[in-house]
Amino acid sequence: MNVQEQIKEYITGQSEPKRSDMQELHHIILKIMPARKLWFLDGKNSENKTVANPNIGYGLDTIKYVDGKTREFY
């Protein structure tokens, strides 16, 4: 499943009125940032244990850690 499908599944799985609000906000962000990179994090770690709430990300940034490593994130 690609990121767009994951986002759609996540939003449609919400109950109203949250679903409508999230869908509207998602469309507004896509209209403002049409060339953005989309992200979807399901909130699970490498052991498939839930450690955070699922979330949608927009855009791209590079996080720089103290040890010099970097990671792309939104």
Short mmCIF file of C-alpha atoms in Angstrom, two decimals:
data_model
loop_
_atom_site.label_atom_id
_atom_site.label_comp_id
_atom_site.label_asym_id
_atom_site.label_seq_id
_atom_site.Cartn_x
_atom_site.Cartn_y
_atom_site.Cartn_z
CA MET A 1 0.00 0.00 0.00
CA ASN A 2 1.47 3.38 -0.97
CA VAL A 3 1.46 6.50 1.24
CA GLN A 4 -1.61 8.05 -0.42
CA GLU A 5 -3.57 4.83 0.16
CA GLN A 6 -2.42 4.65 3.79
CA ILE A 7 -3.51 8.25 4.39
CA LYS A 8 -6.89 7.65 2.75
CA GLU A 9 -7.45 4.49 4.81
CA TYR A 10 -6.45 6.29 8.01
CA ILE A 11 -8.75 9.26 7.39
CA THR A 12 -11.74 7.16 6.31
CA GLY A 13 -11.30 5.01 9.41
CA GLN A 14 -12.02 7.97 11.70
CA SER A 15 -15.47 8.64 13.07
CA GLU A 16 -17.37 11.82 12.30
CA PRO A 17 -16.86 14.72 12.73
CA LYS A 18 -13.12 14.01 12.92
CA ARG A 19 -13.12 12.30 9.50
CA SER A 20 -14.62 15.31 7.68
CA ASP A 21 -12.34 17.74 9.50
CA MET A 22 -9.22 15.71 8.69
CA GLN A 23 -10.26 15.29 5.04
CA GLU A 24 -10.85 19.03 4.65
CA LEU A 25 -7.53 19.91 6.29
CA HIS A 26 -5.70 17.34 4.13
CA HIS A 27 -7.18 18.84 0.94
CA ILE A 28 -6.27 22.38 2.02
CA ILE A 29 -2.66 21.38 2.72
CA LEU A 30 -2.40 19.58 -0.65
CA LYS A 31 -3.77 22.67 -2.42
CA ILE A 32 -1.26 24.96 -0.67
CA MET A 33 1.70 22.56 -1.10
CA PRO A 34 1.09 20.64 -4.35
CA ALA A 35 4.73 19.52 -4.78
CA ARG A 36 5.12 18.29 -1.21
CA LYS A 37 6.39 14.92 -0.05
CA LEU A 38 3.71 12.96 1.81
CA TRP A 39 4.45 10.80 4.83
CA PHE A 40 2.35 8.43 6.90
CA LEU A 41 3.57 7.00 10.19
CA ASP A 42 1.38 4.29 11.67
CA GLY A 43 2.79 4.78 15.18
CA LYS A 44 4.38 1.33 15.37
CA ASN A 45 8.01 0.47 16.01
CA SER A 46 10.12 -2.22 14.31
CA GLU A 47 8.53 -4.84 16.58
CA ASN A 48 5.02 -3.76 15.41
CA LYS A 49 4.28 -2.39 18.88
CA THR A 50 2.21 0.81 19.03
CA VAL A 51 4.42 3.54 20.50
CA ALA A 52 2.76 6.71 19.16
CA ASN A 53 -0.40 7.96 17.49
CA PRO A 54 -0.57 7.57 13.71
CA ASN A 55 0.16 10.81 11.86
CA ILE A 56 0.34 12.38 8.42
CA GLY A 57 3.33 14.50 7.43
CA TYR A 58 3.84 17.01 4.64
CA GLY A 59 7.09 18.31 3.20
CA LEU A 60 10.71 17.35 3.72
CA ASP A 61 13.35 18.42 6.18
CA THR A 62 16.67 16.95 7.27
CA ILE A 63 17.14 16.36 10.97
CA LYS A 64 20.74 16.68 12.11
CA TYR A 65 21.75 14.80 15.25
CA VAL A 66 24.56 15.69 17.65
CA ASP A 67 26.60 12.67 16.53
CA GLY A 68 26.58 14.00 12.95
CA LYS A 69 23.99 11.58 11.55
CA THR A 70 21.10 12.94 9.54
CA ARG A 71 17.62 11.70 8.74
CA GLU A 72 14.91 12.91 6.39
CA PHE A 73 11.65 13.74 8.09
CA TYR A 74 8.75 16.15 7.81
#
